GROMACS .gro file of C-alpha atoms in nm:
model
  244
    1MET     CA    1  -5.108   2.370  -3.383
    2ALA     CA    2  -4.927   2.262  -3.061
    3ASP     CA    3  -4.558   2.211  -3.046
    4PRO     CA    4  -4.514   1.824  -3.063
    5PHE     CA    5  -4.160   1.833  -2.928
    6SER     CA    6  -4.083   1.936  -2.592
    7ARG     CA    7  -3.740   2.086  -2.483
    8ALA     CA    8  -3.610   2.049  -2.154
    9ASP     CA    9  -3.565   2.444  -2.126
   10GLY     CA   10  -3.931   2.496  -2.232
   11ARG     CA   11  -3.864   2.641  -2.574
   12SER     CA   12  -4.043   2.538  -2.878
   13ALA     CA   13  -3.867   2.391  -3.181
   14ASN     CA   14  -3.810   2.715  -3.355
   15GLN     CA   15  -3.738   2.942  -3.048
   16LEU     CA   16  -3.393   3.106  -2.997
   17ARG     CA   17  -3.252   3.101  -2.628
   18PRO     CA   18  -3.246   3.454  -2.481
   19LEU     CA   19  -2.986   3.684  -2.625
   20ARG     CA   20  -2.829   3.990  -2.516
   21PHE     CA   21  -2.515   4.202  -2.610
   22GLN     CA   22  -2.323   4.402  -2.376
   23ASN     CA   23  -2.102   4.654  -2.585
   24HIS     CA   24  -1.748   4.815  -2.512
   25ILE     CA   25  -1.680   4.496  -2.277
   26ALA     CA   26  -1.323   4.536  -2.332
   27PRO     CA   27  -1.206   4.906  -2.358
   28HIS     CA   28  -0.865   4.856  -2.519
   29ALA     CA   29  -1.006   4.687  -2.808
   30THR     CA   30  -1.112   4.928  -3.109
   31GLY     CA   31  -1.487   4.731  -3.063
   32SER     CA   32  -1.580   4.490  -2.848
   33THR     CA   33  -1.912   4.273  -2.713
   34LEU     CA   34  -2.029   4.012  -2.466
   35ILE     CA   35  -2.294   3.801  -2.629
   36GLU     CA   36  -2.462   3.614  -2.375
   37TRP     CA   37  -2.682   3.365  -2.566
   38GLY     CA   38  -2.879   3.129  -2.356
   39ASN     CA   39  -2.573   2.994  -2.079
   40THR     CA   40  -2.315   3.031  -2.379
   41ARG     CA   41  -2.128   3.341  -2.308
   42VAL     CA   42  -1.836   3.475  -2.544
   43ILE     CA   43  -1.622   3.801  -2.548
   44CYS     CA   44  -1.567   3.941  -2.898
   45GLY     CA   45  -1.300   4.173  -2.939
   46VAL     CA   46  -1.182   4.369  -3.289
   47THR     CA   47  -0.843   4.544  -3.292
   48ILE     CA   48  -0.693   4.705  -3.579
   49GLU     CA   49  -0.319   4.685  -3.671
   50ASP     CA   50  -0.160   4.939  -3.927
   51THR     CA   51  -0.013   4.673  -4.141
   52VAL     CA   52  -0.071   4.385  -4.364
   53PRO     CA   53   0.062   4.026  -4.367
   54ARG     CA   54   0.400   3.974  -4.549
   55TRP     CA   55   0.230   3.757  -4.819
   56MET     CA   56  -0.015   4.048  -4.908
   57LYS     CA   57   0.286   4.303  -4.970
   58GLU     CA   58   0.479   4.018  -5.156
   59GLN     CA   59   0.185   3.940  -5.409
   60LYS     CA   60   0.082   4.301  -5.404
   61VAL     CA   61  -0.250   4.226  -5.275
   62PRO     CA   62  -0.458   4.570  -5.245
   63GLY     CA   63  -0.639   4.674  -4.926
   64GLY     CA   64  -0.645   4.516  -4.577
   65TRP     CA   65  -0.676   4.169  -4.406
   66LEU     CA   66  -0.904   4.013  -4.144
   67THR     CA   67  -0.790   3.723  -3.924
   68ALA     CA   68  -0.956   3.544  -3.636
   69GLU     CA   69  -0.859   3.362  -3.326
   70TYR     CA   70  -1.094   3.174  -3.086
   71SER     CA   71  -1.022   3.003  -2.765
   72MET     CA   72  -1.222   2.851  -2.486
   73LEU     CA   73  -1.118   2.945  -2.130
   74PRO     CA   74  -1.026   2.647  -1.896
   75TYR     CA   75  -1.323   2.730  -1.665
   76SER     CA   76  -1.593   2.768  -1.963
   77THR     CA   77  -1.679   2.391  -1.942
   78LEU     CA   78  -1.769   2.164  -1.670
   79GLN     CA   79  -1.452   2.014  -1.636
   80ARG     CA   80  -1.143   2.226  -1.658
   81LYS     CA   81  -1.023   2.251  -2.054
   82PRO     CA   82  -0.658   2.286  -2.067
   83ARG     CA   83  -0.504   2.599  -2.256
   84ASP     CA   84  -0.396   2.490  -2.590
   85ILE     CA   85  -0.060   2.672  -2.522
   86SER     CA   86   0.003   2.414  -2.227
   87LYS     CA   87  -0.018   2.124  -2.506
   88GLY     CA   88   0.198   2.344  -2.738
   89LYS     CA   89  -0.042   2.346  -3.025
   90LEU     CA   90  -0.378   2.471  -3.110
   91ASP     CA   91  -0.625   2.195  -3.115
   92GLY     CA   92  -0.803   2.072  -3.435
   93ARG     CA   93  -1.175   2.190  -3.335
   94SER     CA   94  -1.026   2.568  -3.224
   95SER     CA   95  -0.833   2.585  -3.551
   96GLU     CA   96  -1.130   2.487  -3.769
   97ILE     CA   97  -1.356   2.722  -3.578
   98GLN     CA   98  -1.134   2.995  -3.595
   99ARG     CA   99  -1.102   2.972  -3.954
  100LEU     CA  100  -1.480   2.970  -3.987
  101ILE     CA  101  -1.500   3.310  -3.792
  102GLY     CA  102  -1.278   3.431  -4.039
  103ARG     CA  103  -1.428   3.328  -4.331
  104SER     CA  104  -1.788   3.422  -4.212
  105ILE     CA  105  -1.651   3.796  -4.095
  106ARG     CA  106  -1.448   3.857  -4.393
  107ALA     CA  107  -1.784   3.824  -4.600
  108ALA     CA  108  -1.909   4.117  -4.417
  109ILE     CA  109  -1.650   4.372  -4.499
  110ASP     CA  110  -1.487   4.533  -4.799
  111LEU     CA  111  -1.097   4.478  -4.719
  112GLU     CA  112  -0.994   4.709  -5.012
  113LYS     CA  113  -1.185   4.986  -4.828
  114VAL     CA  114  -0.994   4.932  -4.505
  115GLY     CA  115  -0.678   5.005  -4.652
  116GLU     CA  116  -0.318   4.861  -4.535
  117ARG     CA  117  -0.439   4.731  -4.199
  118THR     CA  118  -0.510   4.397  -4.060
  119ILE     CA  119  -0.840   4.367  -3.869
  120CYS     CA  120  -0.795   4.096  -3.559
  121VAL     CA  121  -1.106   3.923  -3.427
  122ASP     CA  122  -1.052   3.765  -3.111
  123CYS     CA  123  -1.339   3.541  -2.952
  124ASP     CA  124  -1.298   3.398  -2.609
  125VAL     CA  125  -1.566   3.166  -2.473
  126LEU     CA  126  -1.644   3.247  -2.091
  127GLN     CA  127  -1.901   2.974  -2.069
  128ALA     CA  128  -1.985   2.694  -2.320
  129ASP     CA  129  -2.353   2.574  -2.335
  130GLY     CA  130  -2.396   2.475  -2.692
  131GLY     CA  131  -2.342   2.702  -3.006
  132THR     CA  132  -2.010   2.877  -2.930
  133ARG     CA  133  -1.919   2.911  -3.284
  134THR     CA  134  -2.237   3.068  -3.404
  135ALA     CA  135  -2.226   3.331  -3.075
  136ALA     CA  136  -1.868   3.400  -3.187
  137ILE     CA  137  -1.975   3.467  -3.535
  138THR     CA  138  -2.300   3.647  -3.444
  139GLY     CA  139  -2.094   3.871  -3.131
  140ALA     CA  140  -1.775   3.941  -3.373
  141PHE     CA  141  -1.994   4.106  -3.654
  142VAL     CA  142  -2.123   4.368  -3.378
  143ALA     CA  143  -1.773   4.407  -3.246
  144LEU     CA  144  -1.671   4.479  -3.602
  145ALA     CA  145  -1.931   4.711  -3.670
  146LEU     CA  146  -1.839   4.906  -3.350
  147ALA     CA  147  -1.480   4.909  -3.451
  148VAL     CA  148  -1.566   5.037  -3.809
  149LYS     CA  149  -1.776   5.307  -3.639
  150LYS     CA  150  -1.499   5.420  -3.422
  151LEU     CA  151  -1.254   5.438  -3.733
  152LEU     CA  152  -1.514   5.632  -3.917
  153ASP     CA  153  -1.578   5.876  -3.627
  154GLU     CA  154  -1.186   5.932  -3.593
  155LYS     CA  155  -1.177   6.001  -3.974
  156LYS     CA  156  -0.936   5.728  -4.018
  157LEU     CA  157  -1.156   5.540  -4.301
  158ALA     CA  158  -1.309   5.745  -4.580
  159LEU     CA  159  -1.567   5.509  -4.666
  160ASN     CA  160  -1.787   5.258  -4.468
  161PRO     CA  161  -1.635   4.938  -4.555
  162LEU     CA  162  -1.911   4.712  -4.400
  163LEU     CA  163  -2.113   4.497  -4.634
  164ASN     CA  164  -2.425   4.299  -4.515
  165PRO     CA  165  -2.458   4.217  -4.160
  166VAL     CA  166  -2.357   3.842  -4.070
  167ALA     CA  167  -2.507   3.621  -3.832
  168ALA     CA  168  -2.504   3.227  -3.732
  169ALA     CA  169  -2.718   2.976  -3.581
  170SER     CA  170  -2.720   2.615  -3.516
  171VAL     CA  171  -2.984   2.368  -3.611
  172GLY     CA  172  -3.016   1.978  -3.566
  173ILE     CA  173  -3.233   1.694  -3.533
  174VAL     CA  174  -3.282   1.557  -3.171
  175GLY     CA  175  -3.534   1.281  -3.092
  176GLY     CA  176  -3.643   1.296  -3.444
  177ALA     CA  177  -3.755   1.671  -3.441
  178ALA     CA  178  -3.581   1.974  -3.599
  179LEU     CA  179  -3.461   2.200  -3.362
  180LEU     CA  180  -3.305   2.580  -3.393
  181ASP     CA  181  -3.036   2.676  -3.146
  182LEU     CA  182  -2.918   2.369  -2.970
  183ASN     CA  183  -2.780   2.379  -2.613
  184TYR     CA  184  -2.501   2.150  -2.489
  185ALA     CA  185  -2.757   1.845  -2.376
  186GLU     CA  186  -2.928   1.865  -2.740
  187ASP     CA  187  -2.607   1.896  -2.915
  188VAL     CA  188  -2.446   1.561  -2.755
  189THR     CA  189  -2.762   1.375  -2.834
  190ALA     CA  190  -2.832   1.533  -3.190
  191THR     CA  191  -2.848   1.277  -3.484
  192VAL     CA  192  -2.787   1.560  -3.693
  193ASP     CA  193  -2.592   1.879  -3.639
  194MET     CA  194  -2.564   2.167  -3.857
  195ASN     CA  195  -2.434   2.517  -3.847
  196LEU     CA  196  -2.560   2.790  -4.080
  197VAL     CA  197  -2.402   3.117  -4.180
  198MET     CA  198  -2.596   3.380  -4.355
  199ASN     CA  199  -2.605   3.772  -4.427
  200SER     CA  200  -2.886   3.995  -4.428
  201ALA     CA  201  -2.937   3.970  -4.784
  202GLY     CA  202  -3.063   3.589  -4.744
  203GLU     CA  203  -2.735   3.461  -4.898
  204PHE     CA  204  -2.525   3.165  -4.740
  205ILE     CA  205  -2.177   3.207  -4.633
  206GLU     CA  206  -2.149   2.841  -4.477
  207VAL     CA  207  -2.347   2.545  -4.450
  208GLN     CA  208  -2.178   2.282  -4.210
  209GLY     CA  209  -2.392   1.973  -4.161
  210SER     CA  210  -2.330   1.601  -4.068
  211GLY     CA  211  -2.536   1.321  -3.978
  212GLU     CA  212  -2.383   1.176  -3.656
  213GLU     CA  213  -2.404   0.820  -3.719
  214ALA     CA  214  -2.722   0.880  -3.886
  215THR     CA  215  -2.838   1.004  -4.233
  216PHE     CA  216  -3.107   1.261  -4.310
  217THR     CA  217  -3.333   1.312  -4.578
  218GLU     CA  218  -3.377   1.592  -4.847
  219LYS     CA  219  -3.686   1.729  -4.647
  220GLN     CA  220  -3.522   1.717  -4.337
  221LEU     CA  221  -3.240   1.910  -4.468
  222ALA     CA  222  -3.500   2.176  -4.620
  223ASP     CA  223  -3.676   2.165  -4.268
  224LEU     CA  224  -3.336   2.283  -4.094
  225LEU     CA  225  -3.237   2.518  -4.365
  226ALA     CA  226  -3.594   2.684  -4.312
  227LEU     CA  227  -3.537   2.667  -3.920
  228GLY     CA  228  -3.195   2.822  -3.924
  229LYS     CA  229  -3.320   3.099  -4.173
  230THR     CA  230  -3.583   3.212  -3.931
  231GLY     CA  231  -3.316   3.220  -3.646
  232ILE     CA  232  -3.074   3.417  -3.826
  233ARG     CA  233  -3.345   3.680  -3.923
  234GLU     CA  234  -3.412   3.736  -3.544
  235LEU     CA  235  -3.031   3.725  -3.488
  236LEU     CA  236  -2.992   3.994  -3.765
  237ALA     CA  237  -3.229   4.203  -3.592
  238ALA     CA  238  -3.114   4.182  -3.246
  239GLN     CA  239  -2.754   4.261  -3.401
  240GLN     CA  240  -2.902   4.589  -3.532
  241LYS     CA  241  -3.069   4.680  -3.215
  242ALA     CA  242  -2.767   4.632  -3.024
  243LEU     CA  243  -2.576   4.864  -3.268
  244ALA     CA  244  -2.853   5.120  -3.274
   0.00000   0.00000   0.00000
């Protein structure tokens, strides 16, 4: 059946933008990758600190911790985006996204097996064309897996702490059609916008969805979830290929 919806970049409704990982992009990080997803580009780096937050020591919480930071570089958007530090505080969007990245990647690792270490995940957007948070999560897992491999190779970890791989995709309704992997032009005109984070066991980690001055039906929700699950399966396969 012919695709009833024509996208500006020629993709079908259920098609991801081209995806590429360039590993070891940041030599001083324990693990790193540059994820190029359409015209969105995000550097994801993981560094390991041999300490844990004070609250973990005070509460005698065993194992390690994982924290994430997210930023958009000033030249990542069409109009220069001032750095958060120039405003004296992190903007609400960046704060929300880095908490999302942290929750998502913590679901991919057994922190007790990490020992008393803090895993720092840094995601820096070089170029933004929609889906920066989903690219950051998908790239962050690859960077994490590379970092864990290095620690195992160096005999700093006795057991592999990685659980099921994690990836994320955006879906939305644009012009009445359910679409996978929205670029910026589609994102700003979407009547429904959703981000899905899932693991390779087919389990949901996060579902963020809202109508933009619009409502959506149960059938539309089911269509979006099905599209997102299809896209995430492809992303997980691409991650494994990048790590092979």
